[in-house]
Coordinates of C-alpha atoms in Angstrom, one line a residue:
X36 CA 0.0 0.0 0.0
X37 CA 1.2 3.6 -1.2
X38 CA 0.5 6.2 1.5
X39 CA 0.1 9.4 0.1
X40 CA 1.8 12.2 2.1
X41 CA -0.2 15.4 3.0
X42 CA 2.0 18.6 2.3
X43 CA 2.3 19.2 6.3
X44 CA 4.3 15.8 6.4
X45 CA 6.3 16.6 3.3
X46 CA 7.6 19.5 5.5
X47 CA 8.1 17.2 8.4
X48 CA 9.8 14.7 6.1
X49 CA 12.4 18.0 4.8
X50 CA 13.1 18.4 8.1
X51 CA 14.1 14.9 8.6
X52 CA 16.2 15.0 5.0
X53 CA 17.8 18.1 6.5
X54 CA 19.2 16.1 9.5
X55 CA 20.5 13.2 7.2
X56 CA 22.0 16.4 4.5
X57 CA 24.0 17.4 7.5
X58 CA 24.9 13.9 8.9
X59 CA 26.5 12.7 5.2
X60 CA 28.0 16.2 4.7
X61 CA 30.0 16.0 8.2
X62 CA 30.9 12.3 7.3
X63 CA 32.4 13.7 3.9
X64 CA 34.0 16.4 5.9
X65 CA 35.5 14.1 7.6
X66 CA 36.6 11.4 5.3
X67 CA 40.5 11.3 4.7
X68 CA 43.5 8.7 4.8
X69 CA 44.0 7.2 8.5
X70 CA 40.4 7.7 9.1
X71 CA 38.8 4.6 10.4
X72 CA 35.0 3.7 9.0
X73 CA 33.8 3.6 13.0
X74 CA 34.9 7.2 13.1
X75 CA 32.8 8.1 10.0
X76 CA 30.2 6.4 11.9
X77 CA 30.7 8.3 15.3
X78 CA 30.5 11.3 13.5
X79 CA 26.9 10.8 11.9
X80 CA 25.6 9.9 15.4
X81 CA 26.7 13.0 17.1
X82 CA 24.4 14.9 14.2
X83 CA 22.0 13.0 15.0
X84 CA 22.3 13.3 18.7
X85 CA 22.3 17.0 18.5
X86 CA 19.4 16.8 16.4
X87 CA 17.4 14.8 18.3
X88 CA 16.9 12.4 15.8
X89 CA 16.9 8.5 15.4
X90 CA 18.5 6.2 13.3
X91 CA 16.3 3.9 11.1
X92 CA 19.7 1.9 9.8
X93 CA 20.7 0.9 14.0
X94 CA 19.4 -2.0 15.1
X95 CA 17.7 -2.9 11.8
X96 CA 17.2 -6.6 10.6
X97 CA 15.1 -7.5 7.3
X98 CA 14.3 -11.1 7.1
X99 CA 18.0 -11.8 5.5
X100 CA 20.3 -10.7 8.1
X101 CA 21.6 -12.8 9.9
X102 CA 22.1 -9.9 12.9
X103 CA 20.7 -6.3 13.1
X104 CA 22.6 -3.9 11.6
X105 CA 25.4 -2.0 13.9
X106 CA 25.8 1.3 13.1
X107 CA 24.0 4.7 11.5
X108 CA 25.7 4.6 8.3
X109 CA 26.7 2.2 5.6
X110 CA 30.2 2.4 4.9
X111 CA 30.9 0.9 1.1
X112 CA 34.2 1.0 -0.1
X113 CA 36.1 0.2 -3.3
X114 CA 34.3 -2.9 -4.5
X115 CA 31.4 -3.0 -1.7
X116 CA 28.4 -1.7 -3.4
X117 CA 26.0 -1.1 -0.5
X118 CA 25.3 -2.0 3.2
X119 CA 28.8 -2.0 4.5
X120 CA 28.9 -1.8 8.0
X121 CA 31.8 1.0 9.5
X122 CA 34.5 -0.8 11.3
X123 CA 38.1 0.0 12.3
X124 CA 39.4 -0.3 8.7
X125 CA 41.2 2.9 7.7
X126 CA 40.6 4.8 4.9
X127 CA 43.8 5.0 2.6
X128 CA 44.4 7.5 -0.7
X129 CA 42.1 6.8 -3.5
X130 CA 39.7 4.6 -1.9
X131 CA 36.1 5.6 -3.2
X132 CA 33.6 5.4 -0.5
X133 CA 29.8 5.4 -0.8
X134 CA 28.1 6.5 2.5
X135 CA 24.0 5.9 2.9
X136 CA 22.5 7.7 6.1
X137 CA 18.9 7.4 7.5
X138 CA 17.4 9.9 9.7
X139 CA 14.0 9.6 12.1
X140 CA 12.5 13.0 13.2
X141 CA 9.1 13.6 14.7
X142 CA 8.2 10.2 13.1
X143 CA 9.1 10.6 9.9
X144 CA 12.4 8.9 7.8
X145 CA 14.9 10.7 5.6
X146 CA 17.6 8.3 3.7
X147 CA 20.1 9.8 1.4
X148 CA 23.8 8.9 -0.2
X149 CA 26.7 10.1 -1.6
X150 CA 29.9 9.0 -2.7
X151 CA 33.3 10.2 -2.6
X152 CA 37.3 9.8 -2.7
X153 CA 39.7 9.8 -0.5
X154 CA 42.8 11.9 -1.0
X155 CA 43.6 11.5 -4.4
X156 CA 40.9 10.6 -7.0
X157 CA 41.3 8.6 -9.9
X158 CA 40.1 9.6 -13.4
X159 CA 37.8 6.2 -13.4
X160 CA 36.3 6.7 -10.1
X161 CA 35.5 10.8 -10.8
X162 CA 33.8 9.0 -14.0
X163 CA 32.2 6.2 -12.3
X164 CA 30.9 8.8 -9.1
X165 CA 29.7 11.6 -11.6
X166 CA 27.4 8.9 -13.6
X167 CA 25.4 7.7 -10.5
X168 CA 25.1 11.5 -9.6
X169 CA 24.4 12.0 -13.2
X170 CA 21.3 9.1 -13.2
X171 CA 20.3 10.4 -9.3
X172 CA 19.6 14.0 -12.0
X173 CA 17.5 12.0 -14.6
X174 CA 15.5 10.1 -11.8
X175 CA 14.3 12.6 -9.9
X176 CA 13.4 14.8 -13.3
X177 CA 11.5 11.7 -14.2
X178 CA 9.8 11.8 -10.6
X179 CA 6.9 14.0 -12.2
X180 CA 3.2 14.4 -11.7
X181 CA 1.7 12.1 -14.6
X182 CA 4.9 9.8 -15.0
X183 CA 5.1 6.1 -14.0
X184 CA 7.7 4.5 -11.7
X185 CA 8.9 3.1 -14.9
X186 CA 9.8 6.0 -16.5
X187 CA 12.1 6.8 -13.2
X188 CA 13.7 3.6 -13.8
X189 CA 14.7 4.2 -16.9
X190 CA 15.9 7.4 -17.2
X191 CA 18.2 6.1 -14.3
X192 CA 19.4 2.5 -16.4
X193 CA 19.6 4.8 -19.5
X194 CA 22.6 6.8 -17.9
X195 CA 24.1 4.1 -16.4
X196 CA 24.0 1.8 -19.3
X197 CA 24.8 4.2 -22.1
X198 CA 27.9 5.2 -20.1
X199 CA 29.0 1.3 -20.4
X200 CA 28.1 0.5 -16.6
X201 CA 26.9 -2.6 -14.6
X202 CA 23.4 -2.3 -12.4
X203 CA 23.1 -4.4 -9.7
X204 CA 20.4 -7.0 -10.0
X205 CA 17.7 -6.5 -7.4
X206 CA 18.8 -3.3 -5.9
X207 CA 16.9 0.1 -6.2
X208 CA 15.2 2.7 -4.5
X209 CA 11.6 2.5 -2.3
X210 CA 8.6 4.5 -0.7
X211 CA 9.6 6.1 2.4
X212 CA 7.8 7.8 5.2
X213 CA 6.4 6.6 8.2
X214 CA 9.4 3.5 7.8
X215 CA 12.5 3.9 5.6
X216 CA 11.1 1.1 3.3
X217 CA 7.4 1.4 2.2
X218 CA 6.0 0.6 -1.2
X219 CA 6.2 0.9 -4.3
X220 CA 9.9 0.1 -5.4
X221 CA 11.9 1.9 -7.7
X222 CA 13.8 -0.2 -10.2
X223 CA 17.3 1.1 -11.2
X224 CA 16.5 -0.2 -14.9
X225 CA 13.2 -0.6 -16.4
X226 CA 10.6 0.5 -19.3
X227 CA 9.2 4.2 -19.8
X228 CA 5.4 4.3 -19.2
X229 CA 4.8 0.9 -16.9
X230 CA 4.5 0.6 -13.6
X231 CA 2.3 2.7 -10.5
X232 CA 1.2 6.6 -11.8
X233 CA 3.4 9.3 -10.1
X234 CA 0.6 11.5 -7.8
X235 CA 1.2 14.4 -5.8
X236 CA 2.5 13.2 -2.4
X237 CA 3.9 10.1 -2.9
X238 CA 7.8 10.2 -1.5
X239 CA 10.4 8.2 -3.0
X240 CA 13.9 7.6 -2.4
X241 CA 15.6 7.5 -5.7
X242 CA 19.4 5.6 -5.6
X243 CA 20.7 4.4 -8.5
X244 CA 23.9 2.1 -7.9
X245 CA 26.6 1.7 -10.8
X246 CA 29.3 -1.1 -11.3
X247 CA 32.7 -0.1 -13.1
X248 CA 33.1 -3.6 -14.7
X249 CA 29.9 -3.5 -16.7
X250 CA 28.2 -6.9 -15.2
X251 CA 25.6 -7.2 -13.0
X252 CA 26.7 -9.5 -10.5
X253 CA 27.6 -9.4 -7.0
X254 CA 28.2 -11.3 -4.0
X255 CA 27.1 -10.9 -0.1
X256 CA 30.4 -10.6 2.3
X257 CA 30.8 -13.0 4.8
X258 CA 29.5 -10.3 7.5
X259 CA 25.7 -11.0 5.6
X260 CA 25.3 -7.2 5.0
X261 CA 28.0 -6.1 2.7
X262 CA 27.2 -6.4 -1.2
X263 CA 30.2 -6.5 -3.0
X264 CA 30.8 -6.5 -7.2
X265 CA 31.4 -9.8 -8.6
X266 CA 33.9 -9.3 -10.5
X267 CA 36.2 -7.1 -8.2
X268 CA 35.6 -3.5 -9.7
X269 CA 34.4 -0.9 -7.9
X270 CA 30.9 0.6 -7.5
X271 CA 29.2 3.9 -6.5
X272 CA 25.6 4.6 -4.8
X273 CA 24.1 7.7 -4.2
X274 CA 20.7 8.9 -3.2
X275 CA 17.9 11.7 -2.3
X276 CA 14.6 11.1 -0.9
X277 CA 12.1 12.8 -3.3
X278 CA 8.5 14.1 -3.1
X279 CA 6.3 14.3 -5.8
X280 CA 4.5 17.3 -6.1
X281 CA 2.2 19.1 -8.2
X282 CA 5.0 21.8 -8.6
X283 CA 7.5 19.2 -9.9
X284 CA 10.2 17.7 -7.9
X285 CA 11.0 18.2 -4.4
X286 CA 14.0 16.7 -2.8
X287 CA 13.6 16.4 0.7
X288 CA 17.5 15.3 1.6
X289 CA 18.8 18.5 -0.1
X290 CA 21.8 20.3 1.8

């Protein structure tokens, strides 16, 4: 079931994405070589602290898991493509590091992610990271009044493919609101004009998810969270929790 959001709770749910905005923009702030993932993690939880907020990510534990998850953030470097939990590895130059952050306010959820390198960036990685920011821009200007989840999906695939790059089989964005993961599901890849009718008030988080190596395929880590590429290359997720409105796009996990 869709809930459809009444503008007073799209402004409760900005004020969520605003908390999770600040969390992911002091993790990048803070992101450099000798930097261990737990201290990325500390640092998202003392935003959150001052903020008064909650963490949907601590403590949660779908059906798969084989333990909650640990921490406020997912921490997904080099060839982890989402869900990796922070620990004391320490980030070195180069590493590219995708960083997902939920937020709960007043009783509402904000999720958002970005990606970045450490230190030094290479050309490939700059390339890889400015695609799935690229498709995050061609989702949400898909997320339109009138439009169909499919068209979403494929104006993110189109990106990723035409710029030669693998998608992740059975990863993609959700409904959020109430709980980070409501219906419907947003497909990272799929056909314009199918799927559930766009309607003012319906909140989405868009997160496309790119692989350098151009398959597909990936593997879960022995830890039973972490989501690694296949084939060893390296990946990048980012995301924005998005309202549909009647005004167009609003993206409620802006800075």
């Amino acid at each position: 079931m869709v809930e459809i959001k009444t503008d007073a709770s799209l402004d409760a749910m900005r004020a969520s994405g605003r908390v999770v905005a600040e969390a992911l923009e002091a993790v990048r702030a803070a992101a450099a070589p000798g930097v261990t993932l737990s201290t990325l993690d500390r640092t998202a939880r003392e935003v959150l602290r001052e903020a008064g907020a909650g963490s949907p990510f601590l403590g949660y534990r779908p059906e798969w898991a084989p333990v909650p998850f640990p921490a406020v953030i997912c921490t997904s470097v080099n060839d982890a493509i989402v869900h990796g939990i922070p620990d004391g590895y320490r980030l070195r130059d180069g590493d590219l590091v995708s960083v997902d952050c939920g937020a709960l306010l007043d009783g509402w959820a904000g999720d958002a992610a970005i990606s970045l390198t450490v230190g030094r960036a290479r050309p490939a990685d700059t390339r890889l990271i400015g695609t799935a920011y690229e498709a995050l821009d061609a989702g949400i200007a898909a997320a339109v009044v009138g439009n169909r989840i499919g068209d979403i999906a494929h104006a993110v695939g189109r990106v990723c493919r035409a710029a030669g790059y693998g998608i992740p089989d059975g990863f993609g964005g959700h409904g959020i609101g109430r709980r980070m993961h409501e219906d419907p599901g947003v497909p990272n890849e799929g056909r314009p004009g199918r799927g559930m009718p766009l309607r003012h008030g319906m909140v989405l988080a868009i997160e496309p998810m790119v692989i350098a190596g151009g398959g597909d395929d990936h593997r879960t880590a022995e830890d039973g969270w972490t989501v690694r590429t296949w084939d060893g290359s390296r990946a990048a997720h980012v995301e924005h929790t998005v309202a549909i409105t009647d005004e167009g796009p609003r993206i409620l996990t802006a800075p």
